[in-house]
Tab-separated table of C-alpha atoms in Angstrom:
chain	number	residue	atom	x	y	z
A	23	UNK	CA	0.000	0.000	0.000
A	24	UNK	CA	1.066	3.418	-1.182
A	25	UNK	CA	0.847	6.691	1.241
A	26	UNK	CA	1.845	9.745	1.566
A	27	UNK	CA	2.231	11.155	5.183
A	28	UNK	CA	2.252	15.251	5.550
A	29	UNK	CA	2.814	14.863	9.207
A	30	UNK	CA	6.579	13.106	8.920
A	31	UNK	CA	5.624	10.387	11.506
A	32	UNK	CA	5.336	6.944	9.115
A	33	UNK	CA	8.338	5.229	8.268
A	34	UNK	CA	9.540	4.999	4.738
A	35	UNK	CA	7.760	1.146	4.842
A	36	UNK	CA	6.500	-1.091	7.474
A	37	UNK	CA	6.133	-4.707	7.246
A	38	UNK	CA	2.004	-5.873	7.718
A	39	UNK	CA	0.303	-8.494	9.579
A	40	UNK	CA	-2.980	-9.313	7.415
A	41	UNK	CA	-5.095	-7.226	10.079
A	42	UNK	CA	-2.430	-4.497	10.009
A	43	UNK	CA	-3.093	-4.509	6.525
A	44	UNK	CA	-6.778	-4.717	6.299
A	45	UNK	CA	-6.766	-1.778	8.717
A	46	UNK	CA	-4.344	0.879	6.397
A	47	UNK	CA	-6.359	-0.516	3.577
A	48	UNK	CA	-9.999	0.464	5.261
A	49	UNK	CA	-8.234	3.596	6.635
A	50	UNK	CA	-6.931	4.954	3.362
A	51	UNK	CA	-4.615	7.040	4.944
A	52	UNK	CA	-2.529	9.453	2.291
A	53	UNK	CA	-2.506	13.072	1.392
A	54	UNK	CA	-3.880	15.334	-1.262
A	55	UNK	CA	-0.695	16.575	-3.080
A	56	UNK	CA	-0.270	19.490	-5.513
A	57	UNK	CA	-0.260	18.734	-8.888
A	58	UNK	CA	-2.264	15.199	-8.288
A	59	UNK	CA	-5.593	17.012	-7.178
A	60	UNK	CA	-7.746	20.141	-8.671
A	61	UNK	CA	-7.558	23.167	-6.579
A	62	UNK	CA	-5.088	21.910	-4.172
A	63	UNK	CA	-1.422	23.923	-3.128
A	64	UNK	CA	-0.323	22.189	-0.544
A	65	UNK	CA	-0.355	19.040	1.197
A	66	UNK	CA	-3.671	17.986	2.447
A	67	UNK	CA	-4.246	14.596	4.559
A	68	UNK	CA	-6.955	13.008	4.436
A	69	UNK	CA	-8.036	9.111	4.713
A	70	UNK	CA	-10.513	7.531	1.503
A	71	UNK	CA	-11.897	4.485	2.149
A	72	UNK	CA	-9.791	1.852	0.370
A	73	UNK	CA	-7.475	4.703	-0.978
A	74	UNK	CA	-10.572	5.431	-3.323
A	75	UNK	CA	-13.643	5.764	-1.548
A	76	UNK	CA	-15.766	7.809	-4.020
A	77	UNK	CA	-15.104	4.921	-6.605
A	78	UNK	CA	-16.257	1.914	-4.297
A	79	UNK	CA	-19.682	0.410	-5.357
A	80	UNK	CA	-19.532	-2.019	-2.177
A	81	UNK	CA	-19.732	-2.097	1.393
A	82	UNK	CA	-16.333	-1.631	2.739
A	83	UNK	CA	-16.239	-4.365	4.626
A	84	UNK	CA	-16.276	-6.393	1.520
A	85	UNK	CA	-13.027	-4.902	-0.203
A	86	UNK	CA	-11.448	-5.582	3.300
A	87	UNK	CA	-12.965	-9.303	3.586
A	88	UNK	CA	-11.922	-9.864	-0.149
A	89	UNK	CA	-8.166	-8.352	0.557
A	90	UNK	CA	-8.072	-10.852	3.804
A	91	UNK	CA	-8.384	-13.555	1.345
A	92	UNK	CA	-6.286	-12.895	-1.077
A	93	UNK	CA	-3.536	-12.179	1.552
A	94	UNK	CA	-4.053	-16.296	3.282
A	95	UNK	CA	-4.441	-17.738	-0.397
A	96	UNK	CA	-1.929	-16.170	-1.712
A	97	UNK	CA	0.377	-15.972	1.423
A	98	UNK	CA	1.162	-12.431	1.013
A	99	UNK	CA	3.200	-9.737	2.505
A	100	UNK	CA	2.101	-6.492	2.710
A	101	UNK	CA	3.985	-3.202	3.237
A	102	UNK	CA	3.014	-0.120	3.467
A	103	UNK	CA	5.449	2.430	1.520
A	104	UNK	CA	5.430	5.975	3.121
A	105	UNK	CA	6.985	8.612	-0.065
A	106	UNK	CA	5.830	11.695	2.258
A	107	UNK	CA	7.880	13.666	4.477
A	108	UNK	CA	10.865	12.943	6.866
A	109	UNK	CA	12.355	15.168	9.264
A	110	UNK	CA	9.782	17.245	10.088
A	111	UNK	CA	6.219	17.427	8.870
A	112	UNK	CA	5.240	19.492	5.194
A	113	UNK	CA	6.693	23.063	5.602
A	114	UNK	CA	9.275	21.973	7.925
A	115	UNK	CA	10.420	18.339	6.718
A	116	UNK	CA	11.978	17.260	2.808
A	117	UNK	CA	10.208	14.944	0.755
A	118	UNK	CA	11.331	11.006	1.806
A	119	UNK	CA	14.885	10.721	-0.821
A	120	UNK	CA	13.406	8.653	-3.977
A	121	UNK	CA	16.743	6.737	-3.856
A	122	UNK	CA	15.412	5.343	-0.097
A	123	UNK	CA	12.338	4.402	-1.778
A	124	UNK	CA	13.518	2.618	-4.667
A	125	UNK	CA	16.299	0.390	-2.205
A	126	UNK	CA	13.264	-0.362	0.282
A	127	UNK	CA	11.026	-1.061	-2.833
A	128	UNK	CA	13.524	-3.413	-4.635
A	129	UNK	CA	14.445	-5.165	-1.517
A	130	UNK	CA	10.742	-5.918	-0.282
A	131	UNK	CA	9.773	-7.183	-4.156
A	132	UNK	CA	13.296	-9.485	-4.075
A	133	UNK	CA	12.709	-11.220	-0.778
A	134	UNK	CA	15.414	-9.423	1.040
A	135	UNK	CA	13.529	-7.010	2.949
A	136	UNK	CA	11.828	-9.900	4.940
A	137	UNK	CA	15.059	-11.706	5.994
A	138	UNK	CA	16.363	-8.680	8.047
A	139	UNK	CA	15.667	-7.294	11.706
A	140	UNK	CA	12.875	-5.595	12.488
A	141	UNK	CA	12.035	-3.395	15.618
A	142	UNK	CA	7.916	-2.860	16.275
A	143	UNK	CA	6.753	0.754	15.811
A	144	UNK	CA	5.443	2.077	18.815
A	145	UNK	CA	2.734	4.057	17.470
A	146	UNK	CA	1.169	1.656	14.883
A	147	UNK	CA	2.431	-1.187	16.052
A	148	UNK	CA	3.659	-2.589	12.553
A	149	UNK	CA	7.565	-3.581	11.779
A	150	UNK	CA	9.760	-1.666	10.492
A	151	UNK	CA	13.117	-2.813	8.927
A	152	UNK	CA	16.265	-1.454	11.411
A	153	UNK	CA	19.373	-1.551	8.153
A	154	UNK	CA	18.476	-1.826	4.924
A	155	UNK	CA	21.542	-1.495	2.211
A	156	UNK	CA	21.384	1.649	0.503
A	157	UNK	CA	19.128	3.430	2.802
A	158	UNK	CA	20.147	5.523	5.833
A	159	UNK	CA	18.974	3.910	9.159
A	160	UNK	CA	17.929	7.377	10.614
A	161	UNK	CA	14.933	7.138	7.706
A	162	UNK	CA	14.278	4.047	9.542
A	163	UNK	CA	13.407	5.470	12.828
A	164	UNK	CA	11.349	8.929	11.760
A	165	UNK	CA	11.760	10.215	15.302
A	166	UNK	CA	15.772	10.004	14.893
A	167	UNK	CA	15.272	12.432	11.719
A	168	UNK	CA	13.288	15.241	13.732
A	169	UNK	CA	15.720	17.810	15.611
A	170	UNK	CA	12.787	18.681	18.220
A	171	UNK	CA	11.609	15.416	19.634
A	172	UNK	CA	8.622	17.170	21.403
A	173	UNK	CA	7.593	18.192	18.194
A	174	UNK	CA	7.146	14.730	16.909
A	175	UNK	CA	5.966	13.321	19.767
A	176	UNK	CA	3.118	15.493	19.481
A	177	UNK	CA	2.675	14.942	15.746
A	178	UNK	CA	2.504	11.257	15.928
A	179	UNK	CA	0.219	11.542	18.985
A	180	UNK	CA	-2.143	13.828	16.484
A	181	UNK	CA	-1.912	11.442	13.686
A	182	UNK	CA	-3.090	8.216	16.066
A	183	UNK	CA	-5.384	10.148	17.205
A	184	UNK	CA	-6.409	11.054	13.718
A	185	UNK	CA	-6.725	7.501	12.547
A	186	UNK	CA	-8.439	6.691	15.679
A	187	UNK	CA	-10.917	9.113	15.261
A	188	UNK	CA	-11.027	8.504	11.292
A	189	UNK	CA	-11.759	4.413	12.070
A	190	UNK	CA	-14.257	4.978	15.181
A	191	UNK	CA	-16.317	7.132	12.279
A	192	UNK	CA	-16.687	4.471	9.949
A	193	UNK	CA	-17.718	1.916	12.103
A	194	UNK	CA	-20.986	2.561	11.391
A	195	UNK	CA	-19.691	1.429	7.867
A	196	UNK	CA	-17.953	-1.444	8.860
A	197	UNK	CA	-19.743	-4.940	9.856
A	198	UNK	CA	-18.930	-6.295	14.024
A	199	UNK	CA	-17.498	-9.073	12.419
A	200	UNK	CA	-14.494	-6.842	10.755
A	201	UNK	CA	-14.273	-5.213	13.659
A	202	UNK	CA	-13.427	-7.932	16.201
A	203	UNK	CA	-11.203	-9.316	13.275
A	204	UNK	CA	-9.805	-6.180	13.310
A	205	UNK	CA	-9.457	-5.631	16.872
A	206	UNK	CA	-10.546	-1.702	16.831
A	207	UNK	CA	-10.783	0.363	18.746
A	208	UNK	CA	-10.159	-1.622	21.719
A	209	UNK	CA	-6.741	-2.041	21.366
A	210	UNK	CA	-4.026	0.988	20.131
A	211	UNK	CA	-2.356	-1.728	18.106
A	212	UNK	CA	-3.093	-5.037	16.360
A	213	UNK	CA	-1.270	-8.326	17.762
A	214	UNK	CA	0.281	-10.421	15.252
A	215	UNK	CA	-1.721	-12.873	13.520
Protein backbone atom coordinates (compact mmCIF):
# COMPACT_ATOMS: atom_id res chain seq x y z
CA UNK A 1 0.00 0.00 0.00
CA UNK A 2 1.07 3.42 -1.18
CA UNK A 3 0.85 6.69 1.24
CA UNK A 4 1.85 9.75 1.57
CA UNK A 5 2.23 11.16 5.18
CA UNK A 6 2.25 15.25 5.55
CA UNK A 7 2.81 14.86 9.21
CA UNK A 8 6.58 13.11 8.92
CA UNK A 9 5.62 10.39 11.51
CA UNK A 10 5.34 6.94 9.11
CA UNK A 11 8.34 5.23 8.27
CA UNK A 12 9.54 5.00 4.74
CA UNK A 13 7.76 1.15 4.84
CA UNK A 14 6.50 -1.09 7.47
CA UNK A 15 6.13 -4.71 7.25
CA UNK A 16 2.00 -5.87 7.72
CA UNK A 17 0.30 -8.49 9.58
CA UNK A 18 -2.98 -9.31 7.42
CA UNK A 19 -5.09 -7.23 10.08
CA UNK A 20 -2.43 -4.50 10.01
CA UNK A 21 -3.09 -4.51 6.53
CA UNK A 22 -6.78 -4.72 6.30
CA UNK A 23 -6.77 -1.78 8.72
CA UNK A 24 -4.34 0.88 6.40
CA UNK A 25 -6.36 -0.52 3.58
CA UNK A 26 -10.00 0.46 5.26
CA UNK A 27 -8.23 3.60 6.64
CA UNK A 28 -6.93 4.95 3.36
CA UNK A 29 -4.61 7.04 4.94
CA UNK A 30 -2.53 9.45 2.29
CA UNK A 31 -2.51 13.07 1.39
CA UNK A 32 -3.88 15.33 -1.26
CA UNK A 33 -0.70 16.57 -3.08
CA UNK A 34 -0.27 19.49 -5.51
CA UNK A 35 -0.26 18.73 -8.89
CA UNK A 36 -2.26 15.20 -8.29
CA UNK A 37 -5.59 17.01 -7.18
CA UNK A 38 -7.75 20.14 -8.67
CA UNK A 39 -7.56 23.17 -6.58
CA UNK A 40 -5.09 21.91 -4.17
CA UNK A 41 -1.42 23.92 -3.13
CA UNK A 42 -0.32 22.19 -0.54
CA UNK A 43 -0.36 19.04 1.20
CA UNK A 44 -3.67 17.99 2.45
CA UNK A 45 -4.25 14.60 4.56
CA UNK A 46 -6.96 13.01 4.44
CA UNK A 47 -8.04 9.11 4.71
CA UNK A 48 -10.51 7.53 1.50
CA UNK A 49 -11.90 4.49 2.15
CA UNK A 50 -9.79 1.85 0.37
CA UNK A 51 -7.48 4.70 -0.98
CA UNK A 52 -10.57 5.43 -3.32
CA UNK A 53 -13.64 5.76 -1.55
CA UNK A 54 -15.77 7.81 -4.02
CA UNK A 55 -15.10 4.92 -6.61
CA UNK A 56 -16.26 1.91 -4.30
CA UNK A 57 -19.68 0.41 -5.36
CA UNK A 58 -19.53 -2.02 -2.18
CA UNK A 59 -19.73 -2.10 1.39
CA UNK A 60 -16.33 -1.63 2.74
CA UNK A 61 -16.24 -4.36 4.63
CA UNK A 62 -16.28 -6.39 1.52
CA UNK A 63 -13.03 -4.90 -0.20
CA UNK A 64 -11.45 -5.58 3.30
CA UNK A 65 -12.96 -9.30 3.59
CA UNK A 66 -11.92 -9.86 -0.15
CA UNK A 67 -8.17 -8.35 0.56
CA UNK A 68 -8.07 -10.85 3.80
CA UNK A 69 -8.38 -13.56 1.34
CA UNK A 70 -6.29 -12.90 -1.08
CA UNK A 71 -3.54 -12.18 1.55
CA UNK A 72 -4.05 -16.30 3.28
CA UNK A 73 -4.44 -17.74 -0.40
CA UNK A 74 -1.93 -16.17 -1.71
CA UNK A 75 0.38 -15.97 1.42
CA UNK A 76 1.16 -12.43 1.01
CA UNK A 77 3.20 -9.74 2.50
CA UNK A 78 2.10 -6.49 2.71
CA UNK A 79 3.98 -3.20 3.24
CA UNK A 80 3.01 -0.12 3.47
CA UNK A 81 5.45 2.43 1.52
CA UNK A 82 5.43 5.97 3.12
CA UNK A 83 6.99 8.61 -0.06
CA UNK A 84 5.83 11.69 2.26
CA UNK A 85 7.88 13.67 4.48
CA UNK A 86 10.86 12.94 6.87
CA UNK A 87 12.35 15.17 9.26
CA UNK A 88 9.78 17.24 10.09
CA UNK A 89 6.22 17.43 8.87
CA UNK A 90 5.24 19.49 5.19
CA UNK A 91 6.69 23.06 5.60
CA UNK A 92 9.28 21.97 7.92
CA UNK A 93 10.42 18.34 6.72
CA UNK A 94 11.98 17.26 2.81
CA UNK A 95 10.21 14.94 0.75
CA UNK A 96 11.33 11.01 1.81
CA UNK A 97 14.88 10.72 -0.82
CA UNK A 98 13.41 8.65 -3.98
CA UNK A 99 16.74 6.74 -3.86
CA UNK A 100 15.41 5.34 -0.10
CA UNK A 101 12.34 4.40 -1.78
CA UNK A 102 13.52 2.62 -4.67
CA UNK A 103 16.30 0.39 -2.21
CA UNK A 104 13.26 -0.36 0.28
CA UNK A 105 11.03 -1.06 -2.83
CA UNK A 106 13.52 -3.41 -4.64
CA UNK A 107 14.44 -5.16 -1.52
CA UNK A 108 10.74 -5.92 -0.28
CA UNK A 109 9.77 -7.18 -4.16
CA UNK A 110 13.30 -9.49 -4.07
CA UNK A 111 12.71 -11.22 -0.78
CA UNK A 112 15.41 -9.42 1.04
CA UNK A 113 13.53 -7.01 2.95
CA UNK A 114 11.83 -9.90 4.94
CA UNK A 115 15.06 -11.71 5.99
CA UNK A 116 16.36 -8.68 8.05
CA UNK A 117 15.67 -7.29 11.71
CA UNK A 118 12.87 -5.59 12.49
CA UNK A 119 12.03 -3.40 15.62
CA UNK A 120 7.92 -2.86 16.27
CA UNK A 121 6.75 0.75 15.81
CA UNK A 122 5.44 2.08 18.82
CA UNK A 123 2.73 4.06 17.47
CA UNK A 124 1.17 1.66 14.88
CA UNK A 125 2.43 -1.19 16.05
CA UNK A 126 3.66 -2.59 12.55
CA UNK A 127 7.56 -3.58 11.78
CA UNK A 128 9.76 -1.67 10.49
CA UNK A 129 13.12 -2.81 8.93
CA UNK A 130 16.26 -1.45 11.41
CA UNK A 131 19.37 -1.55 8.15
CA UNK A 132 18.48 -1.83 4.92
CA UNK A 133 21.54 -1.49 2.21
CA UNK A 134 21.38 1.65 0.50
CA UNK A 135 19.13 3.43 2.80
CA UNK A 136 20.15 5.52 5.83
CA UNK A 137 18.97 3.91 9.16
CA UNK A 138 17.93 7.38 10.61
CA UNK A 139 14.93 7.14 7.71
CA UNK A 140 14.28 4.05 9.54
CA UNK A 141 13.41 5.47 12.83
CA UNK A 142 11.35 8.93 11.76
CA UNK A 143 11.76 10.22 15.30
CA UNK A 144 15.77 10.00 14.89
CA UNK A 145 15.27 12.43 11.72
CA UNK A 146 13.29 15.24 13.73
CA UNK A 147 15.72 17.81 15.61
CA UNK A 148 12.79 18.68 18.22
CA UNK A 149 11.61 15.42 19.63
CA UNK A 150 8.62 17.17 21.40
CA UNK A 151 7.59 18.19 18.19
CA UNK A 152 7.15 14.73 16.91
CA UNK A 153 5.97 13.32 19.77
CA UNK A 154 3.12 15.49 19.48
CA UNK A 155 2.67 14.94 15.75
CA UNK A 156 2.50 11.26 15.93
CA UNK A 157 0.22 11.54 18.98
CA UNK A 158 -2.14 13.83 16.48
CA UNK A 159 -1.91 11.44 13.69
CA UNK A 160 -3.09 8.22 16.07
CA UNK A 161 -5.38 10.15 17.21
CA UNK A 162 -6.41 11.05 13.72
CA UNK A 163 -6.73 7.50 12.55
CA UNK A 164 -8.44 6.69 15.68
CA UNK A 165 -10.92 9.11 15.26
CA UNK A 166 -11.03 8.50 11.29
CA UNK A 167 -11.76 4.41 12.07
CA UNK A 168 -14.26 4.98 15.18
CA UNK A 169 -16.32 7.13 12.28
CA UNK A 170 -16.69 4.47 9.95
CA UNK A 171 -17.72 1.92 12.10
CA UNK A 172 -20.99 2.56 11.39
CA UNK A 173 -19.69 1.43 7.87
CA UNK A 174 -17.95 -1.44 8.86
CA UNK A 175 -19.74 -4.94 9.86
CA UNK A 176 -18.93 -6.30 14.02
CA UNK A 177 -17.50 -9.07 12.42
CA UNK A 178 -14.49 -6.84 10.76
CA UNK A 179 -14.27 -5.21 13.66
CA UNK A 180 -13.43 -7.93 16.20
CA UNK A 181 -11.20 -9.32 13.27
CA UNK A 182 -9.81 -6.18 13.31
CA UNK A 183 -9.46 -5.63 16.87
CA UNK A 184 -10.55 -1.70 16.83
CA UNK A 185 -10.78 0.36 18.75
CA UNK A 186 -10.16 -1.62 21.72
CA UNK A 187 -6.74 -2.04 21.37
CA UNK A 188 -4.03 0.99 20.13
CA UNK A 189 -2.36 -1.73 18.11
CA UNK A 190 -3.09 -5.04 16.36
CA UNK A 191 -1.27 -8.33 17.76
CA UNK A 192 0.28 -10.42 15.25
CA UNK A 193 -1.72 -12.87 13.52
Amino acid sequence: MLTCDTFGVLPPIARLTPAQAMYHFLSGFTAKVAGTERGVTEPQPTFSTCFGAAFMLRRPEDYGNLLHKKIANHGATCWLVNTGWTGGPYGHGSRMPIGATRALLSAALDGSLSNGSFRVDQNFGFEVPTSVPGVADLLLEPRRTWEDKAAYDEQSAKLVSMFAKNFEHSTCLISMMMCVRLRWPEQKTFSQD
